[in-house]
Tab-separated table of C-alpha atoms in Angstrom:
chain	number	residue	atom	x	y	z
A	1	MET	CA	3.109	-17.107	-2.356
A	2	LYS	CA	0.706	-17.078	-5.287
A	3	CYS	CA	-2.546	-17.859	-3.456
A	4	GLY	CA	-1.827	-16.257	-0.087
A	5	ILE	CA	-2.328	-19.547	1.773
A	6	SER	CA	-0.835	-20.013	5.249
A	7	LEU	CA	2.169	-22.251	5.893
A	8	ARG	CA	0.057	-24.780	7.774
A	9	GLY	CA	-2.534	-24.530	5.027
A	10	ALA	CA	0.132	-25.392	2.444
A	11	GLU	CA	1.064	-28.449	4.509
A	12	LYS	CA	-2.580	-29.570	4.579
A	13	VAL	CA	-2.893	-29.097	0.809
A	14	PHE	CA	0.013	-31.519	0.311
A	15	GLU	CA	-1.722	-34.017	2.582
A	16	LEU	CA	-5.019	-33.571	0.756
A	17	PHE	CA	-3.667	-34.194	-2.742
A	18	ASN	CA	-0.916	-36.686	-1.952
A	19	ASN	CA	-2.518	-39.935	-0.800
A	20	SER	CA	0.558	-42.052	-1.432
A	21	GLU	CA	1.936	-43.582	1.763
A	22	SER	CA	5.376	-43.955	0.180
A	23	GLN	CA	5.909	-40.194	-0.077
A	24	THR	CA	6.608	-37.858	2.814
A	25	ASN	CA	4.793	-34.516	2.782
A	26	PRO	CA	6.739	-31.376	3.754
A	27	THR	CA	5.793	-29.844	7.086
A	28	PHE	CA	4.997	-26.151	7.464
A	29	THR	CA	8.385	-25.567	9.146
A	30	CYS	CA	10.135	-27.140	6.154
A	31	ILE	CA	8.186	-24.919	3.745
A	32	ARG	CA	9.062	-21.864	5.844
A	33	LYS	CA	12.752	-22.772	5.647
A	34	TRP	CA	12.551	-23.124	1.875
A	35	LEU	CA	10.911	-19.699	1.561
A	36	GLY	CA	13.516	-18.133	3.834
A	37	ARG	CA	16.383	-19.542	1.783
A	38	ILE	CA	14.908	-18.335	-1.510
A	39	GLY	CA	14.167	-14.908	0.016
A	40	ILE	CA	17.764	-14.486	1.241
A	41	TYR	CA	19.027	-15.627	-2.155
A	42	GLU	CA	17.050	-12.902	-3.937
A	43	LEU	CA	17.986	-10.269	-1.356
A	44	LYS	CA	21.723	-10.999	-1.668
A	45	ARG	CA	21.769	-11.716	-5.387
A	46	GLU	CA	24.021	-9.311	-7.274
A	47	LYS	CA	21.920	-6.797	-9.207
A	48	GLU	CA	22.813	-5.181	-12.505
A	49	TYR	CA	24.808	-1.960	-12.297
A	50	ARG	CA	22.926	0.667	-14.336
A	51	ASP	CA	22.715	4.434	-14.770
A	52	ASP	CA	18.939	4.520	-15.329
A	53	TRP	CA	17.590	2.948	-12.136
A	54	ILE	CA	14.385	4.324	-10.653
A	55	PHE	CA	14.259	3.749	-6.895
A	56	ILE	CA	10.896	3.207	-5.175
A	57	VAL	CA	11.412	3.773	-1.456
A	58	ASP	CA	9.218	3.366	1.619
A	59	LEU	CA	9.206	2.349	5.283
A	60	THR	CA	7.073	-0.303	6.940
A	61	VAL	CA	6.594	-0.827	10.663
A	62	GLU	CA	5.293	-3.531	13.002
A	63	LEU	CA	5.370	-3.914	16.796
A	64	GLY	CA	8.524	-2.617	18.413
A	65	LYS	CA	10.788	0.282	17.529
A	66	GLN	CA	12.280	-1.183	14.362
A	67	LYS	CA	11.283	-0.108	10.864
A	68	ALA	CA	12.145	-1.683	7.552
A	69	LEU	CA	13.484	0.507	4.762
A	70	VAL	CA	12.617	-1.158	1.454
A	71	VAL	CA	14.134	0.009	-1.837
A	72	LEU	CA	12.749	-1.410	-5.074
A	73	GLY	CA	14.214	-0.748	-8.486
A	74	ILE	CA	12.976	-0.618	-12.047
A	75	SER	CA	15.093	0.616	-14.940
A	76	GLN	CA	13.789	3.539	-16.950
A	77	GLN	CA	14.226	1.433	-20.079
A	78	ASN	CA	12.056	-1.342	-18.646
A	79	LEU	CA	9.487	1.206	-17.456
A	80	GLN	CA	9.159	2.679	-20.942
A	81	SER	CA	9.151	-0.511	-23.015
A	82	ASN	CA	7.280	-2.959	-20.765
A	83	VAL	CA	4.993	-0.724	-18.704
A	84	ILE	CA	4.198	2.659	-20.263
A	85	ASP	CA	4.188	1.465	-23.882
A	86	LYS	CA	1.729	-1.263	-22.853
A	87	LYS	CA	-0.384	1.263	-20.912
A	88	ARG	CA	-0.446	-0.670	-17.673
A	89	GLY	CA	0.721	-0.200	-14.110
A	90	VAL	CA	3.937	-1.480	-12.558
A	91	SER	CA	3.513	-5.057	-11.300
A	92	HIS	CA	5.443	-6.982	-8.641
A	93	LYS	CA	7.465	-8.834	-11.278
A	94	ASP	CA	8.563	-5.556	-12.943
A	95	VAL	CA	10.652	-4.505	-9.938
A	96	GLU	CA	13.687	-5.907	-8.143
A	97	ILE	CA	14.516	-5.728	-4.461
A	98	LEU	CA	17.628	-3.535	-4.238
A	99	GLY	CA	17.709	-2.993	-0.504
A	100	LEU	CA	16.009	-4.124	2.690
A	101	GLU	CA	17.405	-2.564	5.837
A	102	ILE	CA	16.093	-2.916	9.396
A	103	MET	CA	16.537	0.375	11.225
A	104	ASP	CA	16.085	1.380	14.877
A	105	SER	CA	16.075	5.037	13.845
A	106	THR	CA	14.943	6.552	10.553
A	107	ARG	CA	16.557	9.955	10.799
A	108	GLY	CA	17.214	11.584	7.453
A	109	GLU	CA	20.970	11.119	7.735
A	110	LEU	CA	20.546	7.357	8.206
A	111	ILE	CA	18.188	7.129	5.224
A	112	GLU	CA	20.785	8.984	3.152
A	113	HIS	CA	23.490	6.555	4.299
A	114	GLN	CA	21.441	3.526	3.225
A	115	LEU	CA	20.718	5.056	-0.187
A	116	ASP	CA	24.456	5.666	-0.613
A	117	LYS	CA	25.216	2.017	0.174
A	118	ILE	CA	22.704	0.787	-2.393
A	119	SER	CA	23.984	3.234	-5.044
A	120	LYS	CA	27.518	1.894	-4.704
A	121	ARG	CA	26.223	-1.578	-5.547
A	122	VAL	CA	23.746	-0.854	-8.357
A	123	GLY	CA	24.418	2.706	-9.545
A	124	VAL	CA	23.048	6.179	-8.879
A	125	PRO	CA	19.335	6.384	-9.799
A	126	VAL	CA	17.822	8.926	-12.163
A	127	GLN	CA	14.648	9.144	-10.056
A	128	ILE	CA	13.399	8.308	-6.559
A	129	VAL	CA	9.656	7.890	-5.981
A	130	ALA	CA	8.321	7.967	-2.424
A	131	ASP	CA	5.606	9.417	-0.245
A	132	ASN	CA	6.312	12.668	1.572
A	133	GLY	CA	6.965	11.197	5.029
A	134	SER	CA	9.181	13.558	7.022
A	135	ASP	CA	12.172	11.254	7.691
A	136	LEU	CA	12.068	9.707	4.240
A	137	ALA	CA	11.775	13.060	2.472
A	138	ARG	CA	14.659	14.539	4.479
A	139	GLY	CA	16.897	11.556	3.740
A	140	ILE	CA	16.150	11.681	0.019
A	141	LYS	CA	16.768	15.439	-0.130
A	142	LEU	CA	20.099	15.032	1.655
A	143	TYR	CA	21.024	12.318	-0.838
A	144	GLN	CA	19.806	14.524	-3.697
A	145	GLN	CA	22.291	17.260	-2.708
A	146	LYS	CA	25.099	14.975	-3.892
A	147	TYR	CA	23.354	14.303	-7.205
A	148	PRO	CA	21.501	17.488	-8.300
A	149	GLU	CA	20.213	15.868	-11.499
A	150	LEU	CA	18.322	13.234	-9.486
A	151	ILE	CA	14.527	13.651	-9.634
A	152	TYR	CA	12.572	13.176	-6.403
A	153	THR	CA	8.897	12.524	-7.185
A	154	HIS	CA	6.129	12.775	-4.602
A	155	ASP	CA	3.966	9.712	-5.277
A	156	VAL	CA	0.731	10.797	-6.983
A	157	THR	CA	-1.504	8.489	-4.902
A	158	HIS	CA	-0.325	9.968	-1.608
A	159	ALA	CA	-0.326	13.482	-3.064
A	160	MET	CA	-3.976	13.245	-4.168
A	161	ALA	CA	-5.012	11.744	-0.824
A	162	LEU	CA	-3.227	14.603	0.932
A	163	LEU	CA	-5.095	17.189	-1.153
A	164	LEU	CA	-8.402	15.518	-0.249
A	165	LYS	CA	-7.409	15.416	3.408
A	166	CYS	CA	-6.545	19.139	3.451
A	167	GLN	CA	-9.863	19.951	1.782
A	168	LEU	CA	-12.170	17.650	3.777
A	169	ASP	CA	-10.543	17.757	7.204
A	170	THR	CA	-11.599	21.394	7.561
A	171	ASP	CA	-15.033	20.874	5.986
A	172	ASP	CA	-17.568	20.789	8.843
A	173	ARG	CA	-20.235	19.398	6.517
A	174	TYR	CA	-18.056	16.435	5.561
A	175	GLN	CA	-17.128	15.714	9.168
A	176	SER	CA	-20.780	15.713	10.216
A	177	PHE	CA	-21.595	13.516	7.198
A	178	ILE	CA	-19.154	10.768	8.198
A	179	GLN	CA	-20.350	10.948	11.809
A	180	LYS	CA	-23.942	10.390	10.708
A	181	CYS	CA	-22.784	7.546	8.450
A	182	ASN	CA	-21.213	5.842	11.469
A	183	ILE	CA	-24.347	6.322	13.557
A	184	SER	CA	-26.603	5.011	10.779
A	185	ARG	CA	-24.391	1.984	10.285
A	186	GLN	CA	-24.703	1.088	13.957
A	187	LYS	CA	-28.474	1.498	13.858
A	188	LEU	CA	-29.001	-0.530	10.665
A	189	GLN	CA	-26.489	-3.375	10.895
A	190	GLN	CA	-28.796	-5.618	12.989
A	191	THR	CA	-32.007	-4.848	11.057
A	192	GLU	CA	-33.613	-5.975	7.807
A	193	LEU	CA	-32.107	-2.804	6.232
A	194	SER	CA	-28.509	-3.858	6.894
A	195	PHE	CA	-27.881	-4.206	3.139
A	196	ILE	CA	-28.288	-0.434	2.652
A	197	SER	CA	-26.227	0.618	5.666
A	198	PRO	CA	-23.204	2.875	5.025
A	199	PRO	CA	-19.916	1.054	4.305
A	200	SER	CA	-17.417	0.798	7.134
A	201	GLN	CA	-14.651	3.382	7.103
A	202	ARG	CA	-10.965	2.680	7.412
A	203	SER	CA	-9.327	3.644	10.684
A	204	GLN	CA	-6.220	4.811	8.786
A	205	CYS	CA	-5.613	6.343	5.362
A	206	ARG	CA	-9.344	6.941	4.954
A	207	TYR	CA	-8.776	9.637	2.335
A	208	PHE	CA	-7.463	6.996	-0.057
A	209	ASN	CA	-11.026	5.708	-0.550
A	210	VAL	CA	-13.421	8.602	-0.016
A	211	GLU	CA	-15.451	7.386	-3.019
A	212	ILE	CA	-16.722	4.397	-1.039
A	213	LEU	CA	-18.938	6.744	0.976
A	214	THR	CA	-19.824	9.140	-1.823
A	215	ASP	CA	-20.741	6.304	-4.205
A	216	TRP	CA	-22.920	4.730	-1.518
A	217	ALA	CA	-24.731	8.018	-0.904
A	218	ILE	CA	-25.273	8.745	-4.616
A	219	HIS	CA	-26.608	5.255	-5.354
A	220	LEU	CA	-28.945	5.344	-2.374
A	221	LEU	CA	-30.251	8.823	-3.195
A	222	ASN	CA	-31.021	7.669	-6.744
A	223	ALA	CA	-32.433	4.270	-5.805
A	224	PRO	CA	-36.193	3.964	-6.609
A	225	THR	CA	-38.383	3.183	-3.610
A	226	GLU	CA	-40.021	0.372	-5.577
A	227	THR	CA	-36.666	-1.397	-5.942
A	228	LEU	CA	-36.031	-1.241	-2.206
A	229	LEU	CA	-39.476	-2.634	-1.462
A	230	LYS	CA	-39.011	-5.507	-3.941
A	231	LEU	CA	-35.879	-6.548	-2.097
A	232	MET	CA	-37.963	-7.008	1.070
A	233	PRO	CA	-41.152	-8.699	-0.188
A	234	ASP	CA	-42.154	-10.038	3.245
A	235	ALA	CA	-42.048	-6.657	4.976
A	236	GLU	CA	-44.861	-4.157	5.285
A	237	PRO	CA	-44.218	-1.423	2.644
A	238	LEU	CA	-45.426	1.474	4.784
A	239	MET	CA	-43.358	0.333	7.754
A	240	ILE	CA	-40.207	-0.095	5.641
A	241	THR	CA	-40.678	3.282	3.952
A	242	GLN	CA	-41.052	4.972	7.321
A	243	LYS	CA	-38.013	3.194	8.724
A	244	ILE	CA	-35.859	4.269	5.754
A	245	ARG	CA	-37.068	7.829	6.211
A	246	ASP	CA	-36.276	7.736	9.949
A	247	LYS	CA	-32.837	6.129	9.630
A	248	LEU	CA	-31.552	7.698	6.412
A	249	GLY	CA	-33.721	10.730	5.813
A	250	TRP	CA	-30.812	12.958	6.833
A	251	LEU	CA	-28.987	11.960	3.635
A	252	ALA	CA	-31.181	14.217	1.477
A	253	ASP	CA	-29.746	17.287	3.222
A	254	TYR	CA	-26.280	16.350	1.950
A	255	GLU	CA	-27.156	15.709	-1.694
A	256	LEU	CA	-25.381	18.779	-3.111
A	257	ASP	CA	-22.401	18.275	-0.811
A	258	VAL	CA	-22.054	14.630	-1.830
A	259	MET	CA	-22.014	15.604	-5.509
A	260	LYS	CA	-19.269	18.158	-4.826
A	261	TRP	CA	-17.137	15.633	-2.899
A	262	HIS	CA	-17.719	13.069	-5.621
A	263	GLN	CA	-16.427	15.510	-8.252
A	264	MET	CA	-13.322	16.179	-6.150
A	265	VAL	CA	-12.586	12.479	-5.895
A	266	SER	CA	-13.208	12.044	-9.632
A	267	LEU	CA	-10.624	14.754	-10.378
A	268	THR	CA	-7.975	12.983	-8.306
A	269	ARG	CA	-8.792	9.559	-9.749
A	270	ARG	CA	-8.573	10.862	-13.309
A	271	VAL	CA	-5.131	12.319	-12.620
A	272	GLU	CA	-3.979	9.103	-10.926
A	273	ALA	CA	-5.230	6.851	-13.726
A	274	GLN	CA	-3.525	8.925	-16.423
A	275	LEU	CA	-0.193	9.283	-14.658
A	276	LYS	CA	-0.035	5.649	-13.557
A	277	GLN	CA	-0.391	4.545	-17.166
A	278	SER	CA	1.554	7.287	-18.942
A	279	GLY	CA	4.038	8.431	-16.297
A	280	PHE	CA	5.428	11.929	-15.780
A	281	SER	CA	6.818	13.876	-18.712
A	282	HIS	CA	7.008	17.480	-19.941
A	283	GLN	CA	3.588	17.058	-21.553
A	284	SER	CA	1.770	15.914	-18.393
A	285	LEU	CA	0.746	19.370	-17.148
A	286	ASP	CA	-0.286	20.546	-20.641
A	287	TYR	CA	-2.465	17.467	-21.072
A	288	PHE	CA	-4.462	18.129	-17.910
A	289	GLN	CA	-4.745	21.861	-18.507
A	290	GLN	CA	-6.116	21.235	-22.012
A	291	ASN	CA	-8.622	18.742	-20.582
A	292	GLN	CA	-9.557	20.661	-17.453
A	293	SER	CA	-13.149	20.896	-16.254
A	294	ILE	CA	-15.078	24.137	-15.911
A	295	PHE	CA	-16.751	24.540	-12.509
A	296	LEU	CA	-19.184	27.154	-11.275
A	297	ASP	CA	-18.309	26.234	-7.709
A	298	ASN	CA	-15.202	28.149	-6.589
A	299	CYS	CA	-14.296	25.370	-4.179
A	300	LEU	CA	-13.991	22.867	-7.038
A	301	SER	CA	-12.053	25.341	-9.180
A	302	ASP	CA	-9.577	25.957	-6.359
A	303	PHE	CA	-9.229	22.217	-5.769
A	304	GLN	CA	-8.468	21.636	-9.449
A	305	GLN	CA	-5.880	24.395	-9.306
A	306	ASN	CA	-4.210	22.684	-6.343
A	307	ILE	CA	-3.875	19.561	-8.504
A	308	PHE	CA	-2.313	21.647	-11.304
A	309	ASP	CA	0.124	23.146	-8.799
A	310	TYR	CA	1.248	19.651	-7.767
A	311	LEU	CA	1.662	18.659	-11.419
A	312	ALA	CA	3.638	21.808	-12.170
A	313	VAL	CA	6.082	21.135	-9.329
A	314	GLN	CA	6.659	17.532	-10.413
A	315	CYS	CA	6.954	18.331	-14.141
A	316	ASN	CA	9.406	21.182	-13.572
A	317	LYS	CA	11.832	18.692	-12.002
A	318	ILE	CA	12.172	16.895	-15.343
A	319	THR	CA	15.080	18.280	-17.338
A	320	GLY	CA	15.314	15.699	-20.129
A	321	HIS	CA	12.730	14.324	-22.525
A	322	GLY	CA	12.201	10.924	-20.934
A	323	THR	CA	9.173	9.540	-19.122
A	324	PHE	CA	9.370	8.906	-15.396
A	325	LEU	CA	7.435	6.895	-12.836
A	326	ALA	CA	4.592	8.708	-11.049
A	327	THR	CA	3.558	6.310	-8.314
A	328	SER	CA	4.894	4.000	-5.610
A	329	ASP	CA	1.754	1.842	-5.613
A	330	VAL	CA	3.785	-1.296	-6.268
A	331	ILE	CA	5.634	-1.016	-2.954
A	332	GLU	CA	2.370	-0.393	-1.084
A	333	SER	CA	0.964	-3.511	-2.733
A	334	LEU	CA	3.993	-5.549	-1.650
A	335	PHE	CA	3.614	-4.247	1.906
A	336	GLY	CA	-0.022	-5.310	1.822
A	337	LYS	CA	0.959	-8.813	0.727
A	338	TYR	CA	3.630	-9.010	3.419
A	339	LYS	CA	1.177	-7.905	6.127
A	340	HIS	CA	-1.306	-10.510	4.885
A	341	PHE	CA	1.275	-13.172	5.772
A	342	SER	CA	2.651	-11.522	8.918
A	343	ALA	CA	-0.865	-11.130	10.370
A	344	ARG	CA	-0.833	-14.893	11.056
A	345	CYS	CA	2.344	-14.688	13.150
A	346	PRO	CA	2.026	-15.020	16.967
A	347	PHE	CA	3.321	-11.476	17.372
A	348	LYS	CA	3.143	-8.619	14.900
A	349	GLU	CA	6.875	-8.070	14.855
A	350	MET	CA	9.353	-8.096	12.018
A	351	GLY	CA	11.009	-11.393	11.281
A	352	GLN	CA	11.461	-13.943	8.539
A	353	MET	CA	8.086	-13.074	7.002
A	354	LEU	CA	9.681	-9.819	5.811
A	355	LEU	CA	11.424	-11.919	3.163
A	356	THR	CA	8.060	-12.440	1.447
A	357	ILE	CA	8.633	-8.979	-0.067
A	358	CYS	CA	11.682	-10.403	-1.870
A	359	LEU	CA	9.781	-13.542	-2.877
A	360	SER	CA	6.916	-11.553	-4.384
A	361	THR	CA	9.184	-9.825	-6.897
A	362	ILE	CA	10.677	-12.945	-8.497
A	363	ASP	CA	9.350	-15.569	-10.858
A	364	LEU	CA	9.664	-18.812	-8.897
A	365	THR	CA	10.832	-21.009	-11.757
A	366	THR	CA	12.469	-24.376	-11.257
A	367	ALA	CA	15.880	-22.902	-12.125
A	368	VAL	CA	15.515	-20.068	-9.593
A	369	VAL	CA	14.437	-22.435	-6.815
A	370	LYS	CA	17.286	-24.861	-7.606
A	371	ASN	CA	19.915	-22.097	-7.610
A	372	ALA	CA	18.574	-20.603	-4.398
A	373	LEU	CA	18.427	-23.862	-2.449
A	374	SER	CA	21.868	-24.958	-3.670
A	375	THR	CA	23.385	-21.567	-2.779
A	376	ILE	CA	21.732	-20.631	0.526
A	377	SER	CA	21.482	-22.983	3.506
A	378	PHE	CA	19.061	-22.554	6.366
A	379	THR	CA	22.051	-21.810	8.582
A	380	SER	CA	22.566	-18.694	6.453
A	381	VAL	CA	18.946	-17.681	7.069
A	382	GLU	CA	19.326	-18.158	10.831
A	383	ALA	CA	22.535	-16.128	10.808
A	384	TRP	CA	20.807	-13.302	8.934
A	385	LEU	CA	17.869	-13.341	11.352
A	386	ASP	CA	20.172	-13.254	14.393
A	387	GLU	CA	22.233	-10.438	12.931
A	388	VAL	CA	19.292	-8.300	11.840
A	389	PHE	CA	16.578	-8.979	14.437
A	390	GLY	CA	18.224	-10.721	17.378
A	391	GLN	CA	16.069	-12.778	19.719
A	392	SER	CA	12.382	-12.682	18.793
A	393	THR	CA	9.586	-11.545	21.101
A	394	LEU	CA	8.037	-15.027	21.003
A	395	SER	CA	11.340	-16.609	22.059
A	396	LYS	CA	11.702	-14.132	24.934
A	397	ARG	CA	8.172	-14.833	26.147
A	398	LYS	CA	8.727	-18.595	25.987
A	399	MET	CA	11.912	-18.295	28.026
A	400	LEU	CA	10.195	-16.104	30.605
A	401	PHE	CA	6.817	-17.788	30.983
A	402	SER	CA	7.898	-21.392	30.553
A	403	ALA	CA	10.471	-21.172	33.351
A	404	ASP	CA	9.884	-23.138	36.546
A	405	TYR	CA	8.808	-20.333	38.853
A	406	GLU	CA	8.950	-22.518	41.998
A	407	ASP	CA	12.782	-22.331	41.985
A	408	THR	CA	12.975	-18.615	41.282
A	409	LYS	CA	12.890	-15.571	43.501
A	410	THR	CA	10.477	-12.667	42.990
A	411	VAL	CA	12.086	-9.637	41.374
């Protein structure tokens, strides 16, 4: 769990460091059972009933129609004293798993129902932080109708990415820029100039890391020719210079555009960094307005105003004088860790690996492991898996394709 090693890799590590013939090393299936039992223990463990919970909510999906609704919790008191006062972000160990529900449908009414169930166990939250996905947003708003004082915060990371998407999706210059980056990458990746080729772009959520391309372009535009030639001492200088001009000469036409896009990204990153450390409060909007940048370009001024509009909407929801969470980054990070493990599964479907989300939020001390393994048997894990997921895709395929087809009739 700490190093991200595979189950079979963990088994091999035991074999590597334990040379004693008198001891038996745990197999990967044994380790998987241990992890499942500890994960179920944390999922079913009774959580503290509080009136200052902050829910962090999101959905994750794999193959098939099922989605997992994950609800994390951090108390406002813990957020203030252990996170904001220390000027750091929320870590995995700061949150608790309050709910993990496998859903065939994620209609708003069903999301609301699950939030109600969790609230009866742990208390009504003071804030819910989530992205603005349609089903999730509808469910939270339906739930919010019962508790008008509840604050629903649109996660700042997704909000800033959405502003960039709205701005750059309709920018013909930016679209042609990324197309030329893709073409240049293909042309350079098998040449001696591969080290200056454009970085690969994400197939999804590409507006979360626009700076990868803008930083590459700015560094390359400012790179001295002498430095490039020194990095290829065996090549003919005139030939290399000509090749750079042929393959990347188009970049000079985008210099002013790249600087503008870079400034847009810098605006969003500055807002994210501040809010992730300091949270949302009544002073958030005033702080950014007092420290706003002055732009001659109307496009940049309008973009900055769009950021202020987002901040105004979120700050106006705050009625008290407390500080609230601004981002759901921690749940995205946990999803990333889970998908790192689930990627090694035979099929990308939900199963026991989903419990790694629970495992990532706890401190695996000796006492915790002892309590978990003495409380939860593997039979309990199997029962939970059967109840929640039913028969796995791998099991179905084994039953179908391992059958003796000589004694069967064609469908």
